[in-house]
Amino acid sequence: MLILSCSSKLRLLEGTLWRGLPDILLVSGTVITINWGKPAAQEVLVDSWPKFKVILTQMCRKVSLDDSDLYTNTYTVYYRDLGASRALLASACAVNWGQTFRILGLQDGVYEVCKDIAKAKGIKLEVLRYFTYFHPDPSSTPEIWLDPAMKLSSLDVSHADLLNETWVFGGNEKSRKYLANLICHFPSVCLLDAAWHPVSWITSYPFGAMGLFYTLPQHWQCGYMGMLNNLLIKRLHTLGYPSYGCVAVENYPMQRLQEKQGFQRQPNLWYVILHNPALGKVPMLTPRPAPGTAPA
Ligand SMILES: CC(C)(COP(=O)(O)OP(=O)(O)OC[C@H]1O[C@@H](n2cnc3c(N)ncnc32)[C@H](O)[C@@H]1OP(=O)(O)O)[C@@H](O)C(=O)NCCC(=O)NCCS
C-alpha cells in the first residue's frame, strides 16, 4: 500500500482517472480537490503504482482526530480488481474500522466487500443507495435566468445552521461543523430574498459532487433550483471537476430536474456505507424538522 503524496504523481493520476469516467467519479473528484489545494487534508492510497488495482481516498489521519465524526471520516473507493479492493479495505493501515465512518463507492463490489469485512469483524453497517447522475457536457447547459426579486450569492458560514436544520443527515453539532467547513472551502451557490435570507442553495463536497440541493418549501417550483444547478455546473466545470451528484431513488422531483438539465442517470448505484455505532442515538436518517423549528 502506498500513500501518493508527490504532486506530479497526483497530477498524472488525475489525467488517468478522467479516462475512467463515470465509475471513477468519486475518486477523481477527490484527487482534483487535492490537486487544487483545497484544503490539503485528504490523502490517496493505492495498492501499487503506477499500475494500481484499487484507489482509496480518506481524510489524513492527523486531521480526522474525532473517531465518532461520521461526516469528516469519509472514504471514497474505486477498484479494477475486487480482490485488491478487499485487501486494501480490510487493512487496518487503510481503514480504521474502529471509527464511525462512511465509505462511498459507485461499484456494487464495494458494498459486497465491506459487508464481508464487517461480518468478520462483528461490525454492523448500514447502506444507503442512490442514483448517480452525471452531466456529459456541462458547457452545453442553457444561459442563466435570474429572478429580479432574488440576489445571487454564495453560501456564507452564517447559513450553516439553516443548512443543518434542512439537511437529511443534519441536526447535530458535528454535521453543523461539517457544513460550515463545506461552505468555507468548496464552491456553493444560493439565492437570497430581499431580507438577505437564503431561499434556495447547493453546495459541493470534498469529492467534487454537487449536493445539499434545497429550496424552502414556500418557494418550490419557481425555477430556483434549476437556475442554481445550471450555475454550479458551470462553476465546477471551470474549476476542472466532472459534473455529478446523487439523488435518492424515491426523489422524483429532483430526478426530473436533473434529467431536464441534461444529467444522465448512470447504471451504477451510488453506495453510502455507514459505520455509525451511534445510529440509534444521533438525530439522523430521520425526518428533519421544518426550517426554523429545530430545537436550539
Ligand atoms: C427538489 C427541489 C430542490 C426542487 O427545487 P425547486 O426550486 O422547487 O425546483 P425548480 O422550481 O427549479 O424546478 C425545476 C424542475 O424540477 C422538477 N420539479 C421540481 N419540483 C417538482 C415537483 N414537485 N414535482 C415534479 N417535478 C418537480 C421539474 O422538472 C421542474 O421543472 P418544470 O416545473 O418546468 O417541470 C425542492 O423540491 C426541495 O428542496 N426539496 C426538498 C429537498 C430535496 O429533495 N433536495 C434534493 C436532494 S437530492
PDB file of C-alpha atoms in Angstrom, residues 37-183:
ATOM      1  CA  GLY A  37      -5.060  22.529  -2.828  1.00  0.00           C
ATOM      2  CA  LYS A  38      -8.428  22.905  -1.104  1.00  0.00           C
ATOM      3  CA  PRO A  39      -7.884  22.039   1.778  1.00  0.00           C
ATOM      4  CA  ALA A  40      -4.896  19.696   1.677  1.00  0.00           C
ATOM      5  CA  ALA A  41      -6.403  17.386   4.284  1.00  0.00           C
ATOM      6  CA  GLN A  42      -7.143  14.303   2.218  1.00  0.00           C
ATOM      7  CA  GLU A  43      -4.846  11.565   1.029  1.00  0.00           C
ATOM      8  CA  VAL A  44      -4.844   8.984  -1.756  1.00  0.00           C
ATOM      9  CA  LEU A  45      -3.894   5.353  -1.132  1.00  0.00           C
ATOM     10  CA  VAL A  46      -3.167   2.836  -3.881  1.00  0.00           C
ATOM     11  CA  ASP A  47      -2.228  -0.834  -3.774  1.00  0.00           C
ATOM     12  CA  SER A  48       0.625  -0.239  -6.236  1.00  0.00           C
ATOM     13  CA  TRP A  49       1.929   2.472  -8.556  1.00  0.00           C
ATOM     14  CA  PRO A  50       1.644   3.323 -11.398  1.00  0.00           C
ATOM     15  CA  LYS A  51      -0.455   0.243 -12.255  1.00  0.00           C
ATOM     16  CA  PHE A  52      -2.982   0.416  -9.436  1.00  0.00           C
ATOM     17  CA  LYS A  53      -5.834  -2.031  -8.970  1.00  0.00           C
ATOM     18  CA  VAL A  54      -7.585  -0.055  -6.253  1.00  0.00           C
ATOM     19  CA  ILE A  55      -7.663   3.554  -5.052  1.00  0.00           C
ATOM     20  CA  LEU A  56      -8.916   4.736  -1.685  1.00  0.00           C
ATOM     21  CA  THR A  57      -9.157   8.344  -0.581  1.00  0.00           C
ATOM     22  CA  GLN A  58      -9.515   9.343   3.042  1.00  0.00           C
ATOM     23  CA  MET A  59      -9.080  12.248   5.419  1.00  0.00           C
ATOM     24  CA  CYS A  60      -5.490  12.459   6.674  1.00  0.00           C
ATOM     25  CA  ARG A  61      -5.263  10.627   9.971  1.00  0.00           C
ATOM     26  CA  LYS A  62      -3.840  13.701  11.673  1.00  0.00           C
ATOM     27  CA  VAL A  63      -6.882  15.758  10.623  1.00  0.00           C
ATOM     28  CA  SER A  64      -9.504  13.152  11.428  1.00  0.00           C
ATOM     29  CA  LEU A  65      -8.989  13.125  15.169  1.00  0.00           C
ATOM     30  CA  ASP A  66     -12.588  12.540  16.186  1.00  0.00           C
ATOM     31  CA  ASP A  67     -13.376   8.813  15.995  1.00  0.00           C
ATOM     32  CA  SER A  68     -17.116   9.494  16.203  1.00  0.00           C
ATOM     33  CA  ASP A  69     -17.315  12.022  13.348  1.00  0.00           C
ATOM     34  CA  LEU A  70     -19.318  10.330  10.592  1.00  0.00           C
ATOM     35  CA  TYR A  71     -19.021  13.353   8.310  1.00  0.00           C
ATOM     36  CA  THR A  72     -15.278  14.017   8.338  1.00  0.00           C
ATOM     37  CA  ASN A  73     -14.331  10.343   8.351  1.00  0.00           C
ATOM     38  CA  THR A  74     -15.242   9.800   4.700  1.00  0.00           C
ATOM     39  CA  TYR A  75     -13.563   7.379   2.292  1.00  0.00           C
ATOM     40  CA  THR A  76     -14.088   7.039  -1.459  1.00  0.00           C
ATOM     41  CA  VAL A  77     -13.117   3.841  -3.297  1.00  0.00           C
ATOM     42  CA  TYR A  78     -12.621   2.701  -6.876  1.00  0.00           C
ATOM     43  CA  TYR A  79     -11.297  -0.705  -7.907  1.00  0.00           C
ATOM     44  CA  ARG A  80     -10.263  -2.530 -11.046  1.00  0.00           C
ATOM     45  CA  ASP A  81      -9.747  -5.754  -9.144  1.00  0.00           C
ATOM     46  CA  LEU A  82     -12.176  -6.834  -6.437  1.00  0.00           C
ATOM     47  CA  GLY A  83      -9.561  -8.916  -4.588  1.00  0.00           C
ATOM     48  CA  ALA A  84      -7.242  -5.912  -4.360  1.00  0.00           C
ATOM     49  CA  SER A  85     -10.068  -3.769  -3.005  1.00  0.00           C
ATOM     50  CA  ARG A  86     -10.835  -6.436  -0.387  1.00  0.00           C
ATOM     51  CA  ALA A  87      -7.218  -6.480   0.753  1.00  0.00           C
ATOM     52  CA  LEU A  88      -6.924  -2.690   0.932  1.00  0.00           C
ATOM     53  CA  LEU A  89     -10.252  -2.074   2.663  1.00  0.00           C
ATOM     54  CA  ALA A  90      -9.525  -4.779   5.239  1.00  0.00           C
ATOM     55  CA  SER A  91      -6.107  -3.351   6.037  1.00  0.00           C
ATOM     56  CA  ALA A  92      -6.001  -1.510   9.346  1.00  0.00           C
ATOM     57  CA  CYS A  93      -3.430   0.841   7.775  1.00  0.00           C
ATOM     58  CA  ALA A  94      -6.058   1.965   5.254  1.00  0.00           C
ATOM     59  CA  VAL A  95      -9.441   1.924   7.028  1.00  0.00           C
ATOM     60  CA  ASN A  96      -9.876   2.483  10.736  1.00  0.00           C
ATOM     61  CA  TRP A  97     -12.752   0.051  11.391  1.00  0.00           C
ATOM     62  CA  GLY A  98     -12.914   1.210  14.993  1.00  0.00           C
ATOM     63  CA  GLN A  99     -14.124   4.645  13.893  1.00  0.00           C
ATOM     64  CA  THR A 100     -17.513   5.934  12.886  1.00  0.00           C
ATOM     65  CA  PHE A 101     -17.167   6.494   9.126  1.00  0.00           C
ATOM     66  CA  ARG A 102     -18.794   6.427   5.703  1.00  0.00           C
ATOM     67  CA  ILE A 103     -17.405   4.751   2.619  1.00  0.00           C
ATOM     68  CA  LEU A 104     -18.653   5.980  -0.746  1.00  0.00           C
ATOM     69  CA  GLY A 105     -18.394   3.909  -3.913  1.00  0.00           C
ATOM     70  CA  LEU A 106     -20.050   3.561  -7.311  1.00  0.00           C
ATOM     71  CA  GLN A 107     -19.432  -0.155  -7.800  1.00  0.00           C
ATOM     72  CA  ASP A 108     -21.546  -2.993  -6.394  1.00  0.00           C
ATOM     73  CA  GLY A 109     -18.398  -4.816  -5.230  1.00  0.00           C
ATOM     74  CA  VAL A 110     -17.525  -2.054  -2.756  1.00  0.00           C
ATOM     75  CA  TYR A 111     -20.582  -2.863  -0.680  1.00  0.00           C
ATOM     76  CA  GLU A 112     -20.110  -6.630  -1.015  1.00  0.00           C
ATOM     77  CA  VAL A 113     -16.525  -6.357   0.216  1.00  0.00           C
ATOM     78  CA  CYS A 114     -17.380  -4.000   3.104  1.00  0.00           C
ATOM     79  CA  LYS A 115     -20.197  -6.317   4.185  1.00  0.00           C
ATOM     80  CA  ASP A 116     -17.819  -9.296   4.317  1.00  0.00           C
ATOM     81  CA  ILE A 117     -15.145  -7.410   6.236  1.00  0.00           C
ATOM     82  CA  ALA A 118     -17.683  -6.041   8.697  1.00  0.00           C
ATOM     83  CA  LYS A 119     -19.156  -9.509   9.261  1.00  0.00           C
ATOM     84  CA  ALA A 120     -15.711 -10.924  10.017  1.00  0.00           C
ATOM     85  CA  LYS A 121     -15.105  -8.108  12.492  1.00  0.00           C
ATOM     86  CA  GLY A 122     -18.553  -8.368  14.080  1.00  0.00           C
ATOM     87  CA  ILE A 123     -19.411  -4.822  12.989  1.00  0.00           C
ATOM     88  CA  LYS A 124     -22.848  -3.673  11.833  1.00  0.00           C
ATOM     89  CA  LEU A 125     -23.036  -1.487   8.714  1.00  0.00           C
ATOM     90  CA  GLU A 126     -25.900   0.497   7.230  1.00  0.00           C
ATOM     91  CA  VAL A 127     -26.107   1.049   3.490  1.00  0.00           C
ATOM     92  CA  LEU A 128     -27.897   3.757   1.538  1.00  0.00           C
ATOM     93  CA  ARG A 129     -28.285   3.511  -2.226  1.00  0.00           C
ATOM     94  CA  TYR A 130     -28.812   6.451  -4.565  1.00  0.00           C
ATOM     95  CA  PHE A 131     -28.999   7.065  -8.284  1.00  0.00           C
ATOM     96  CA  THR A 132     -25.835   8.584  -9.736  1.00  0.00           C
ATOM     97  CA  TYR A 133     -26.305  11.494 -12.145  1.00  0.00           C
ATOM     98  CA  PHE A 134     -23.536  12.656 -14.482  1.00  0.00           C
ATOM     99  CA  HIS A 135     -23.590  15.549 -16.961  1.00  0.00           C
ATOM    100  CA  PRO A 136     -21.562  14.633 -20.058  1.00  0.00           C
ATOM    101  CA  ASP A 137     -21.318  18.182 -21.434  1.00  0.00           C
ATOM    102  CA  PRO A 138     -21.614  20.966 -18.843  1.00  0.00           C
ATOM    103  CA  SER A 139     -20.692  23.650 -21.385  1.00  0.00           C
ATOM    104  CA  SER A 140     -23.985  22.946 -23.204  1.00  0.00           C
ATOM    105  CA  THR A 141     -26.232  23.996 -20.291  1.00  0.00           C
ATOM    106  CA  PRO A 142     -28.539  26.920 -21.132  1.00  0.00           C
ATOM    107  CA  GLU A 143     -27.976  30.551 -20.229  1.00  0.00           C
ATOM    108  CA  ILE A 144     -28.845  31.530 -16.675  1.00  0.00           C
ATOM    109  CA  TRP A 145     -32.129  33.263 -15.951  1.00  0.00           C
ATOM    110  CA  LEU A 146     -32.266  35.284 -12.727  1.00  0.00           C
ATOM    111  CA  ASP A 147     -35.477  36.247 -10.913  1.00  0.00           C
ATOM    112  CA  PRO A 148     -35.106  40.023 -10.272  1.00  0.00           C
ATOM    113  CA  ALA A 149     -36.655  39.523  -6.788  1.00  0.00           C
ATOM    114  CA  MET A 150     -33.645  37.400  -5.739  1.00  0.00           C
ATOM    115  CA  LYS A 151     -29.975  38.094  -5.232  1.00  0.00           C
ATOM    116  CA  LEU A 152     -27.448  35.573  -6.407  1.00  0.00           C
ATOM    117  CA  SER A 153     -24.705  34.743  -3.926  1.00  0.00           C
ATOM    118  CA  SER A 154     -22.519  32.022  -2.437  1.00  0.00           C
ATOM    119  CA  LEU A 155     -23.353  30.443   0.888  1.00  0.00           C
ATOM    120  CA  ASP A 156     -21.861  32.097   3.950  1.00  0.00           C
ATOM    121  CA  VAL A 157     -20.817  30.382   7.169  1.00  0.00           C
ATOM    122  CA  SER A 158     -23.696  32.179   8.937  1.00  0.00           C
ATOM    123  CA  HIS A 159     -26.042  29.941   6.867  1.00  0.00           C
ATOM    124  CA  ALA A 160     -24.645  26.732   8.391  1.00  0.00           C
ATOM    125  CA  ASP A 161     -27.475  26.460  10.967  1.00  0.00           C
ATOM    126  CA  LEU A 162     -30.154  26.674   8.273  1.00  0.00           C
ATOM    127  CA  LEU A 163     -28.405  24.028   6.162  1.00  0.00           C
ATOM    128  CA  ASN A 164     -28.046  21.848   9.243  1.00  0.00           C
ATOM    129  CA  GLU A 165     -31.787  22.090  10.014  1.00  0.00           C
ATOM    130  CA  THR A 166     -32.809  21.169   6.488  1.00  0.00           C
ATOM    131  CA  TRP A 167     -30.180  18.532   5.572  1.00  0.00           C
ATOM    132  CA  VAL A 168     -31.455  14.969   5.851  1.00  0.00           C
ATOM    133  CA  PHE A 169     -28.206  13.932   7.595  1.00  0.00           C
ATOM    134  CA  GLY A 170     -28.006  17.081   9.715  1.00  0.00           C
ATOM    135  CA  GLY A 171     -29.391  18.193  13.041  1.00  0.00           C
ATOM    136  CA  ASN A 172     -26.358  17.691  15.265  1.00  0.00           C
ATOM    137  CA  GLU A 173     -23.230  19.635  16.153  1.00  0.00           C
ATOM    138  CA  LYS A 174     -20.850  17.506  14.098  1.00  0.00           C
ATOM    139  CA  SER A 175     -22.975  17.923  10.977  1.00  0.00           C
ATOM    140  CA  ARG A 176     -23.132  21.687  11.586  1.00  0.00           C
ATOM    141  CA  LYS A 177     -19.336  21.867  11.752  1.00  0.00           C
ATOM    142  CA  TYR A 178     -19.010  19.753   8.615  1.00  0.00           C
ATOM    143  CA  LEU A 179     -21.417  22.012   6.727  1.00  0.00           C
ATOM    144  CA  ALA A 180     -19.612  25.155   7.913  1.00  0.00           C
ATOM    145  CA  ASN A 181     -16.390  23.610   6.570  1.00  0.00           C
ATOM    146  CA  LEU A 182     -18.005  22.845   3.198  1.00  0.00           C
ATOM    147  CA  ILE A 183     -19.323  26.401   2.960  1.00  0.00           C
TER     148      ILE A 183
END
